[in-house]
Coordinates of C-alpha atoms and ligand atoms in Angstrom, one line a residue:
X1 CA 11.6 -57.3 -23.7
X2 CA 9.3 -55.7 -21.1
X3 CA 8.0 -52.2 -20.7
X4 CA 10.1 -51.8 -17.5
X5 CA 13.3 -52.8 -19.4
X6 CA 12.5 -50.4 -22.2
X7 CA 11.9 -47.5 -19.8
X8 CA 15.3 -48.3 -18.2
X9 CA 17.0 -48.2 -21.6
X10 CA 15.4 -44.8 -22.4
X11 CA 16.7 -43.5 -19.1
X12 CA 20.3 -44.5 -19.8
X13 CA 20.2 -43.6 -23.5
X14 CA 17.3 -41.7 -25.1
X15 CA 13.8 -42.2 -26.4
X16 CA 15.2 -41.4 -29.9
X17 CA 17.8 -44.2 -29.8
X18 CA 15.3 -46.7 -28.5
X19 CA 12.8 -45.8 -31.2
X20 CA 15.5 -45.9 -33.9
X21 CA 16.5 -49.3 -32.7
X22 CA 12.9 -50.6 -32.8
X23 CA 12.5 -49.2 -36.3
X24 CA 15.8 -50.8 -37.4
X25 CA 14.8 -54.1 -35.8
X26 CA 11.4 -53.9 -37.6
X27 CA 13.1 -53.6 -40.9
X28 CA 15.5 -56.5 -40.1
X29 CA 12.5 -58.9 -39.5
X30 CA 10.6 -57.6 -42.6
X31 CA 10.5 -61.2 -44.0
X32 CA 8.0 -62.2 -41.3
X33 CA 5.6 -59.7 -43.0
X34 CA 4.3 -58.8 -39.5
X35 CA 4.0 -55.1 -40.3
X36 CA 2.2 -53.4 -43.1
X37 CA 3.7 -49.9 -42.6
X38 CA 6.1 -48.0 -40.4
X39 CA 5.1 -44.7 -38.9
X40 CA 8.7 -43.6 -38.9
X41 CA 8.6 -39.9 -39.2
X42 CA 5.9 -39.4 -36.6
X43 CA 7.6 -41.8 -34.2
X44 CA 11.0 -40.1 -34.4
X45 CA 9.4 -36.7 -34.0
X46 CA 7.6 -37.9 -30.9
X47 CA 10.7 -39.5 -29.5
X48 CA 12.5 -36.1 -29.7
X49 CA 9.6 -34.5 -27.8
X50 CA 10.1 -37.1 -25.1
X51 CA 13.8 -36.4 -24.9
X52 CA 13.1 -32.7 -24.6
X53 CA 10.6 -33.4 -21.7
X54 CA 7.7 -32.1 -23.7
X55 CA 5.9 -35.5 -23.7
X56 CA 5.8 -37.4 -20.4
X57 CA 3.8 -40.2 -18.9
X58 CA 4.1 -43.8 -17.7
X59 CA 5.0 -45.0 -21.2
X60 CA 7.1 -42.0 -22.3
X61 CA 9.2 -43.1 -25.3
X62 CA 8.1 -46.8 -25.3
X63 CA 7.6 -48.0 -28.9
X64 CA 4.7 -50.2 -29.8
X65 CA 2.7 -51.5 -32.7
X66 CA -1.0 -51.3 -33.6
X67 CA -3.1 -53.8 -35.5
X68 CA -3.9 -52.1 -38.8
X69 CA -7.6 -52.1 -38.2
X70 CA -7.1 -49.3 -35.6
X71 CA -7.3 -45.8 -36.9
X72 CA -4.0 -44.0 -36.1
X73 CA -2.0 -41.1 -37.5
X74 CA 1.3 -41.5 -39.4
X75 CA 0.2 -43.8 -42.2
X76 CA -2.7 -45.5 -43.8
X77 CA -5.2 -47.6 -41.8
X78 CA -5.8 -50.5 -44.2
X79 CA -7.5 -53.3 -42.2
X80 CA -5.2 -55.4 -44.5
X81 CA -7.7 -54.8 -47.3
X82 CA -7.6 -53.3 -50.7
X83 CA -10.8 -51.5 -49.7
X84 CA -8.9 -49.3 -47.3
X85 CA -5.4 -49.6 -48.8
X86 CA -5.0 -45.8 -49.2
X87 CA -7.3 -44.7 -46.4
X88 CA -5.7 -41.9 -44.5
X89 CA -7.6 -41.5 -41.2
X90 CA -9.0 -38.2 -40.0
X91 CA -9.0 -39.4 -36.3
X92 CA -7.3 -41.8 -33.9
X93 CA -8.8 -44.7 -31.9
X94 CA -9.5 -43.8 -28.2
X95 CA -7.2 -46.7 -27.1
X96 CA -4.4 -45.2 -29.2
X97 CA -5.1 -41.7 -27.8
X98 CA -4.9 -43.0 -24.2
X99 CA -1.5 -44.7 -24.9
X100 CA -0.2 -41.6 -26.6
X101 CA -1.3 -39.5 -23.6
X102 CA 1.0 -41.6 -21.5
X103 CA 3.9 -41.0 -24.0
X104 CA 3.8 -44.3 -25.9
X105 CA 5.2 -44.2 -29.5
X106 CA 3.5 -46.1 -32.3
X107 CA 6.2 -47.3 -34.8
X108 CA 4.0 -49.2 -37.2
X109 CA 0.8 -50.9 -38.2
X110 CA 0.6 -54.7 -37.9
X111 CA -0.7 -57.2 -40.5
X112 CA -4.0 -59.1 -39.9
X113 CA -6.6 -61.1 -41.7
X114 CA -8.5 -58.5 -43.9
X115 CA -11.1 -56.9 -41.7
X116 CA -10.0 -59.3 -38.9
X117 CA -11.9 -62.2 -40.6
X118 CA -9.7 -65.2 -39.9
X119 CA -7.5 -67.1 -37.5
X120 CA -4.2 -67.3 -39.3
X121 CA -3.4 -63.9 -41.0
X122 CA -3.5 -65.7 -44.3
X123 CA -6.6 -63.7 -45.3
X124 CA -4.6 -60.5 -45.5
X125 CA -4.7 -58.7 -48.9
X126 CA -0.9 -58.2 -48.4
X127 CA 0.3 -61.7 -47.8
X128 CA 0.4 -63.9 -44.6
X129 CA 2.5 -63.2 -41.5
X130 CA 4.9 -65.9 -40.5
X131 CA 5.1 -67.4 -37.1
X132 CA 7.8 -66.1 -34.8
X133 CA 9.0 -69.6 -33.9
X134 CA 8.8 -71.3 -37.3
X135 CA 8.5 -69.4 -40.5
X136 CA 6.8 -72.3 -42.3
X137 CA 3.9 -72.0 -39.8
X138 CA 1.0 -69.5 -39.5
X139 CA 1.2 -66.5 -37.1
X140 CA -2.4 -67.2 -35.9
X141 CA -4.9 -64.5 -36.3
X142 CA -6.4 -62.3 -36.9
X143 CA -4.0 -60.2 -34.8
X144 CA -1.1 -62.2 -36.2
X145 CA 1.2 -59.3 -37.0
X146 CA 0.8 -57.9 -33.5
X147 CA 1.7 -61.2 -31.8
X148 CA 4.7 -61.9 -34.0
X149 CA 6.3 -58.5 -33.7
X150 CA 5.9 -58.7 -29.9
X151 CA 7.3 -62.2 -29.8
X152 CA 10.3 -61.2 -31.9
X153 CA 11.1 -58.5 -29.3
X154 CA 10.9 -55.6 -31.7
X155 CA 8.5 -53.8 -29.4
X156 CA 7.4 -54.7 -25.8
X157 CA 3.7 -54.6 -26.7
X158 CA 1.2 -54.4 -29.5
X159 CA -2.6 -53.8 -29.7
X160 CA -5.0 -56.3 -31.1
X161 CA -8.7 -56.8 -31.5
X162 CA -10.5 -59.9 -30.4
X163 CA -14.0 -60.8 -31.8
X164 CA -13.7 -64.5 -31.4
X165 CA -10.2 -65.2 -30.4
X166 CA -8.0 -62.9 -32.5
X167 CA -5.9 -61.7 -29.6
X168 CA -5.7 -64.9 -27.6
X169 CA -5.0 -67.4 -30.4
X170 CA -2.1 -65.6 -32.1
X171 CA -0.7 -64.8 -28.6
X172 CA -0.8 -68.6 -27.9
X173 CA 0.8 -69.5 -31.2
X174 CA 3.7 -67.1 -30.6
X175 CA 4.3 -67.6 -26.9
X176 CA 3.2 -64.2 -25.7
X177 CA 0.4 -62.9 -23.3
X178 CA -2.9 -61.8 -24.9
X179 CA -5.9 -60.2 -23.1
X180 CA -9.5 -60.2 -24.3
X181 CA -11.2 -58.0 -21.8
X182 CA -14.8 -58.0 -20.6
X183 CA -17.0 -56.7 -23.4
X184 CA -17.1 -52.9 -23.0
X185 CA -13.9 -52.5 -21.0
X186 CA -11.8 -50.7 -23.6
X187 CA -13.4 -48.3 -26.1
X188 CA -13.6 -49.5 -29.7
X189 CA -14.0 -46.0 -31.1
X190 CA -11.8 -45.7 -34.1
X191 CA -11.4 -49.4 -34.7
X192 CA -12.8 -50.9 -37.9
X193 CA -16.0 -52.7 -36.8
X194 CA -16.3 -56.4 -37.3
X195 CA -19.1 -57.8 -35.1
X196 CA -20.4 -55.2 -32.7
X197 CA -21.7 -57.6 -30.1
X198 CA -18.4 -59.3 -29.5
X199 CA -15.6 -56.9 -30.7
X200 CA -13.1 -56.1 -28.0
X201 CA -9.7 -54.4 -27.8
X202 CA -6.7 -55.6 -25.8
X203 CA -2.9 -55.8 -25.5
X204 CA -0.4 -58.4 -26.5
X205 CA 2.7 -58.3 -24.2
X206 CA 5.7 -60.4 -23.2
X207 CA 4.6 -60.6 -19.6
X208 CA 1.5 -60.2 -17.5
X209 CA 2.6 -57.1 -15.6
X210 CA 2.8 -55.1 -18.8
X211 CA -0.7 -56.3 -19.8
X212 CA -2.0 -55.1 -16.4
X213 CA -0.4 -51.7 -16.8
X214 CA -1.8 -51.3 -20.4
X215 CA -5.3 -52.4 -19.3
X216 CA -5.3 -49.8 -16.5
X217 CA -4.4 -47.1 -19.0
X218 CA -6.9 -48.1 -21.8
X219 CA -10.0 -49.1 -19.8
X220 CA -12.9 -46.9 -19.0
X221 CA -15.9 -45.0 -20.2
X222 CA -15.8 -43.3 -23.6
X223 CA -18.8 -41.2 -24.7
X224 CA -18.0 -42.1 -28.3
X225 CA -18.5 -45.8 -27.6
X226 CA -21.9 -46.3 -26.0
X227 CA -21.0 -49.9 -25.0
X228 CA -18.1 -48.9 -22.7
X229 CA -18.3 -49.6 -19.0
X230 CA -17.3 -47.2 -16.2
X231 CA -13.7 -48.0 -15.3
X232 CA -13.5 -51.0 -13.0
X233 CA -10.0 -52.3 -13.8
X234 CA -7.6 -52.0 -11.0
X235 CA -4.2 -53.7 -10.8
X236 CA -4.4 -56.1 -7.8
X237 CA -1.3 -56.5 -5.6
X238 CA -1.8 -60.2 -5.3
X239 CA -3.8 -63.0 -6.7
X240 CA -6.7 -64.2 -4.6
X241 CA -5.5 -67.3 -2.7
X242 CA -7.0 -70.8 -2.8
X243 CA -9.2 -70.2 -5.9
X244 CA -11.6 -72.8 -7.1
X245 CA -10.9 -73.3 -10.8
X246 CA -12.9 -75.3 -13.3
X247 CA -11.1 -77.2 -16.0
X248 CA -13.4 -77.2 -19.0
X249 CA -13.4 -80.9 -20.0
X250 CA -15.1 -80.2 -23.3
X251 CA -11.9 -78.4 -24.3
X252 CA -9.7 -81.4 -23.4
X253 CA -11.1 -84.1 -25.7
X254 CA -9.0 -86.4 -27.8
X255 CA -9.5 -84.0 -30.7
X256 CA -7.1 -81.7 -29.0
X257 CA -3.4 -82.2 -29.7
X258 CA -2.0 -84.4 -26.9
X259 CA 0.9 -82.0 -26.3
X260 CA -1.4 -79.1 -25.9
X261 CA -3.3 -81.1 -23.3
X262 CA 0.0 -82.1 -21.6
X263 CA 1.1 -78.4 -21.3
X264 CA -2.3 -77.4 -19.9
X265 CA -2.2 -80.3 -17.4
X266 CA 1.3 -79.1 -16.3
X267 CA 0.0 -75.6 -15.7
X268 CA -2.8 -77.1 -13.7
X269 CA -0.3 -79.0 -11.5
X270 CA 1.4 -75.7 -10.8
X271 CA -1.9 -74.1 -9.9
X272 CA -2.5 -76.9 -7.4
X273 CA 0.9 -76.6 -5.9
X274 CA 0.2 -72.9 -5.4
X275 CA -2.8 -73.8 -3.3
X276 CA -5.7 -73.6 -5.8
X277 CA -8.3 -76.3 -6.3
X278 CA -9.0 -77.7 -9.8
X279 CA -12.2 -79.6 -10.7
X280 CA -13.4 -80.8 -14.0
X281 CA -16.5 -79.0 -15.2
X282 CA -18.6 -79.2 -18.4
X283 CA -20.0 -76.6 -20.6
X284 CA -22.3 -78.6 -22.9
X285 CA -23.4 -75.6 -25.0
X286 CA -19.8 -75.1 -26.0
X287 CA -20.4 -77.8 -28.6
X288 CA -22.7 -75.3 -30.4
X289 CA -20.7 -72.2 -29.8
X290 CA -19.0 -72.3 -33.2
X291 CA -22.3 -72.7 -35.0
X292 CA -23.7 -69.7 -33.1
X293 CA -20.6 -67.7 -33.7
X294 CA -20.6 -68.3 -37.5
X295 CA -24.2 -67.2 -37.7
X296 CA -24.2 -64.2 -35.4
X297 CA -20.8 -62.8 -36.4
X298 CA -21.4 -62.9 -40.2
X299 CA -24.8 -61.3 -39.6
X300 CA -23.3 -58.4 -37.7
X301 CA -20.3 -58.0 -40.0
X302 CA -22.4 -58.1 -43.2
X303 CA -24.2 -55.1 -41.8
X304 CA -21.1 -53.3 -40.6
X305 CA -19.3 -53.7 -43.9
X306 CA -22.3 -52.3 -45.8
X307 CA -20.7 -48.9 -45.4
X308 CA -17.9 -49.7 -47.9
X309 CA -19.9 -48.6 -50.9
X310 CA -17.2 -46.9 -52.9
X311 CA -18.8 -43.5 -52.3
X312 CA -18.1 -42.4 -48.8
X313 CA -14.5 -43.5 -48.4
X314 CA -12.1 -46.2 -49.3
X315 CA -11.7 -47.8 -52.7
X316 CA -13.9 -46.8 -55.6
X317 CA -14.0 -49.0 -58.7
X318 CA -13.5 -47.3 -62.1
X319 CA -15.8 -47.5 -65.1
X320 CA -19.1 -48.4 -63.5
X321 CA -22.1 -47.1 -65.4
X322 CA -24.8 -47.7 -62.8
X323 CA -24.9 -47.4 -59.0
X324 CA -25.4 -51.2 -58.7
X325 CA -22.4 -51.7 -60.8
X326 CA -20.3 -49.3 -58.7
X327 CA -21.3 -51.2 -55.5
X328 CA -20.6 -54.5 -57.1
X329 CA -17.3 -53.7 -58.7
X330 CA -16.0 -51.8 -55.6
X331 CA -16.9 -54.5 -53.2
X332 CA -15.7 -57.2 -55.6
X333 CA -12.3 -55.6 -55.8
X334 CA -12.0 -54.3 -52.2
X335 CA -12.9 -57.4 -50.2
X336 CA -11.0 -60.7 -49.9
X337 CA -12.7 -64.0 -50.5
X338 CA -13.3 -64.6 -46.8
X339 CA -14.9 -61.2 -46.4
X340 CA -17.3 -62.0 -49.2
X341 CA -18.0 -65.5 -47.9
X342 CA -19.0 -63.9 -44.5
X343 CA -21.1 -61.1 -46.1
X344 CA -23.0 -63.7 -48.0
X345 CA -23.6 -65.9 -45.0
X346 CA -24.6 -62.9 -42.9
X347 CA -27.0 -61.6 -45.5
X348 CA -28.5 -65.1 -45.9
X349 CA -29.2 -65.6 -42.1
X350 CA -30.7 -62.2 -41.8
X351 CA -33.0 -62.5 -44.8
X352 CA -36.7 -62.7 -44.1
X353 CA -37.1 -66.3 -44.9
X354 CA -34.2 -67.5 -42.7
X355 CA -34.0 -65.0 -39.9
X356 CA -36.0 -67.1 -37.4
X357 CA -34.4 -70.4 -38.4
X358 CA -30.8 -69.2 -38.1
X359 CA -30.2 -65.8 -36.5
X360 CA -32.9 -65.9 -33.9
X361 CA -32.1 -69.5 -33.1
X362 CA -28.4 -68.7 -32.7
X363 CA -29.2 -65.8 -30.3
X364 CA -31.4 -68.1 -28.2
X365 CA -28.6 -70.7 -28.0
X366 CA -26.3 -67.9 -27.1
X367 CA -28.5 -67.1 -24.1
X368 CA -28.3 -70.7 -23.0
X369 CA -24.5 -70.6 -23.3
X370 CA -24.4 -67.5 -21.1
X371 CA -26.6 -69.2 -18.5
X372 CA -24.2 -72.2 -18.4
X373 CA -21.3 -69.9 -17.8
X374 CA -23.2 -68.0 -15.1
X375 CA -24.0 -71.3 -13.3
X376 CA -20.4 -72.3 -13.3
X377 CA -19.3 -69.0 -11.9
X378 CA -21.6 -69.5 -9.0
X379 CA -19.2 -72.2 -7.9
X380 CA -15.9 -71.4 -9.6
X381 CA -13.7 -68.3 -9.5
X382 CA -12.5 -68.9 -13.1
X383 CA -12.3 -71.6 -15.8
X384 CA -9.2 -73.0 -17.5
X385 CA -8.4 -74.8 -20.7
X386 CA -6.3 -74.6 -23.9
X387 CA -6.6 -71.6 -26.2
X388 CA -6.7 -73.6 -29.4
X389 CA -6.8 -77.3 -30.3
X390 CA -3.3 -77.3 -31.8
X391 CA -0.1 -75.3 -31.9
X392 CA 0.5 -73.1 -35.0
X393 CA -0.3 -75.1 -38.1
X394 CA 1.6 -75.0 -41.4
X395 CA 1.0 -72.0 -43.8
X396 CA -1.5 -73.1 -46.4
X397 CA -2.7 -76.2 -44.5
X398 CA -6.2 -75.0 -43.9
X399 CA -6.7 -72.3 -46.6
X400 CA -8.8 -74.5 -48.9
X401 CA -11.1 -75.7 -46.0
X402 CA -12.9 -72.9 -44.2
X403 CA -14.6 -75.3 -41.8
X404 CA -11.3 -76.7 -40.7
X405 CA -10.1 -73.1 -40.2
X406 CA -13.2 -72.2 -38.2
X407 CA -12.7 -75.3 -36.0
X408 CA -9.5 -73.6 -34.6
X409 CA -11.8 -71.1 -32.9
X410 CA -13.8 -73.6 -31.0
X411 CA -12.3 -72.8 -27.6
X412 CA -12.1 -69.0 -27.9
X413 CA -15.5 -68.1 -29.3
X414 CA -17.5 -69.2 -26.1
X415 CA -16.1 -66.4 -24.0
X416 CA -16.6 -63.9 -26.8
X417 CA -20.3 -64.8 -27.2
X418 CA -20.8 -64.4 -23.5
X419 CA -18.8 -61.1 -23.3
X420 CA -16.4 -62.6 -20.7
X421 CA -12.8 -61.7 -20.0
X422 CA -10.4 -64.3 -21.1
X423 CA -6.6 -64.3 -21.2
X424 CA -4.0 -66.4 -23.0
X425 CA -0.8 -67.0 -21.2
X426 CA 2.3 -69.0 -22.4
X427 CA 2.4 -72.6 -20.9
X428 CA 5.6 -74.0 -22.5
X429 CA 6.3 -75.6 -25.8
X430 CA 5.6 -78.7 -27.8
X431 CA 8.4 -81.2 -28.6
X432 CA 8.7 -79.4 -32.0
X433 CA 9.4 -76.2 -30.1
X434 CA 6.1 -74.5 -30.8
X435 CA 4.4 -72.4 -28.1
X436 CA 1.3 -73.6 -26.3
X437 CA -1.0 -71.2 -24.5
X438 CA -3.4 -71.7 -21.6
X439 CA -6.7 -69.8 -21.5
X440 CA -8.2 -68.5 -18.3
X441 CA -11.8 -67.3 -18.5
X442 CA -13.6 -65.4 -15.7
X443 CA -16.9 -63.9 -14.8
X444 CA -17.8 -60.4 -16.1
X445 CA -15.3 -57.7 -14.8
X446 CA -12.9 -60.2 -13.3
X447 CA -10.2 -59.1 -15.7
X448 CA -7.9 -57.8 -13.0
X449 CA -8.2 -61.0 -10.9
X450 CA -7.5 -63.2 -13.9
X451 CA -4.3 -61.2 -14.7
X452 CA -3.2 -61.3 -11.0
X453 CA -3.6 -65.1 -11.0
X454 CA -1.6 -65.4 -14.3
X455 CA 1.1 -63.0 -12.9
X456 CA 1.4 -65.1 -9.7
X457 CA 2.0 -68.2 -11.9
X458 CA 4.5 -66.6 -14.2
X459 CA 7.6 -67.4 -12.2
X460 CA 6.5 -70.9 -11.3
Ligands
LIG1 N1 -10.8 -66.5 -36.0 C1 -12.1 -65.9 -35.6 C2 -12.8 -65.6 -36.9 O1 -12.3 -65.9 -37.9 C3 -11.8 -64.7 -34.8 C4 -11.6 -63.4 -35.5 C5 -11.5 -62.3 -34.6 O2 -11.5 -62.4 -33.4 N2 -11.4 -61.1 -35.2 O3 -13.8 -65.0 -36.9

C-alpha cells in the first residue's frame, strides 16, 4: 500500500473510513506484537478534521505508525521499557510535528528493542515482534514493529530510528524500504537518545517514492537539535545515469548467506543492464567497525541513560531508604538485560583507567574508517552490498549469545559510524520465501541521489 493509493482512497471515501480501517487492521494483526499502543481517539478526531477540511496537506488523512521511542501525543511513549512504561509526553518529536503539519495521522506506537538496543526486537520489555513473512522468525530491529506493520500493509509508512542499522535491517528482513539519512538530516528532537553521534531518524515505506516524499517533509534545520543540517534534500526527477558503483567485497565473504549474496548479485546485474558500472572495492577497516561501534555506542548511551534516575521522570522504585538504593532499584527494575549490559560496557570504556585503551582507540579507528570511505567516494558515486549477513533468523536463536547477535550488525554499522546516508531496498526473496535487502551507501548528503537510483531500479 503506497501513500498515493491511500490518498486516492481518502478522496473516494473519507479520512475517517481509511483511519478506521487501519485501526481495525492493526487489531487484526495484534498477534505479531508489532504495536505497543493505538492512539485511536486522537487519530479519529484528526481524521474528522481532515474530512471537514480543517486539516490539509500532502499527507492529509494518511495513517502511519511511530516507533515508540519517539515522543508523540495520544498515548504513552515507552521506548519498549518498564522505565518509561507510563510516561506521558509533554511534547512531540519535530519529525512527528512535521508530518502532522502535512495532515498525517499517527494511529499507533510500534514495538522496538528497549531503548533501541538490539537487532531483533527481542529485547522489548513487552515481548518480541514477529516477522511479517514468517511468525517463527524475528522482525529484525530495533525498529522491528515499524517494519512489520508497514510490511503487513496496515499503514503505508512508519518512522524508525537508526543508530547502527535499526531502520535498514528490519526493513530488509520484512521486504520494505528503509532510509538511514546523512547524520543531521532529520531532527532528533523528541526522540529518546541512544548514541548521540550516530542516532538518525528515517522512514520505512513500501516503495522508494514514498520515502522520498517523507524525507523531503522531515529534513531540515531545527534549532532544538544543534546537529541538524540546513535542508539539502530535494527529490530528483531522475537517477544520475552511468554511475560508478563499488561493490564492497568485504560484505560478500563466504560468511554471508549464499542466497543473500545471490540476490545482491542479481541486483547488480540489473544495475549493469541499466548502464551503471560496478567494480569490486574493499573497505579494510570494516573488519573493525563492529568493535568500534560496540565501544563508542555503549559509551554514549551509558551517558544518555544516566538521566533515568527515578527522580525526574519515568519509573521510580518503591521502598528505597537511601539515594543510592533508589538509583539502583529504579534502574534495576526499569532497564532490560541488554540495556544494563551496554551501560556497564560504556561505563567501563569511559572509566579513567581504560578510556585511552578503548574509547580513544575506537575513535581513532573510526577516523580511519571515515578516511577509507572518503577515498572510495573520490572514485565511486555510491557503494553497494547486502544489509545483513542472513535473512531473518528464528526467534530465540541468538538471544543467549550477544556476540552472535552483534555480528548481524556488521554491514550496517560502518555507514553509521561515518554518518553516511544508507538505504535498504528489497532485492527479492530466499528459497524459503524470506526477504533479502540490498544496501546502498553514498557520500554525505547524497541521500536524494541514492533514493533516485533505487527508484529507477524498482520496476526492473
Ligand atoms: N542492532 C544495533 C544495536 O544493537 C543497532 C541498533 C540501532 O540502530 N538502534 O546497537
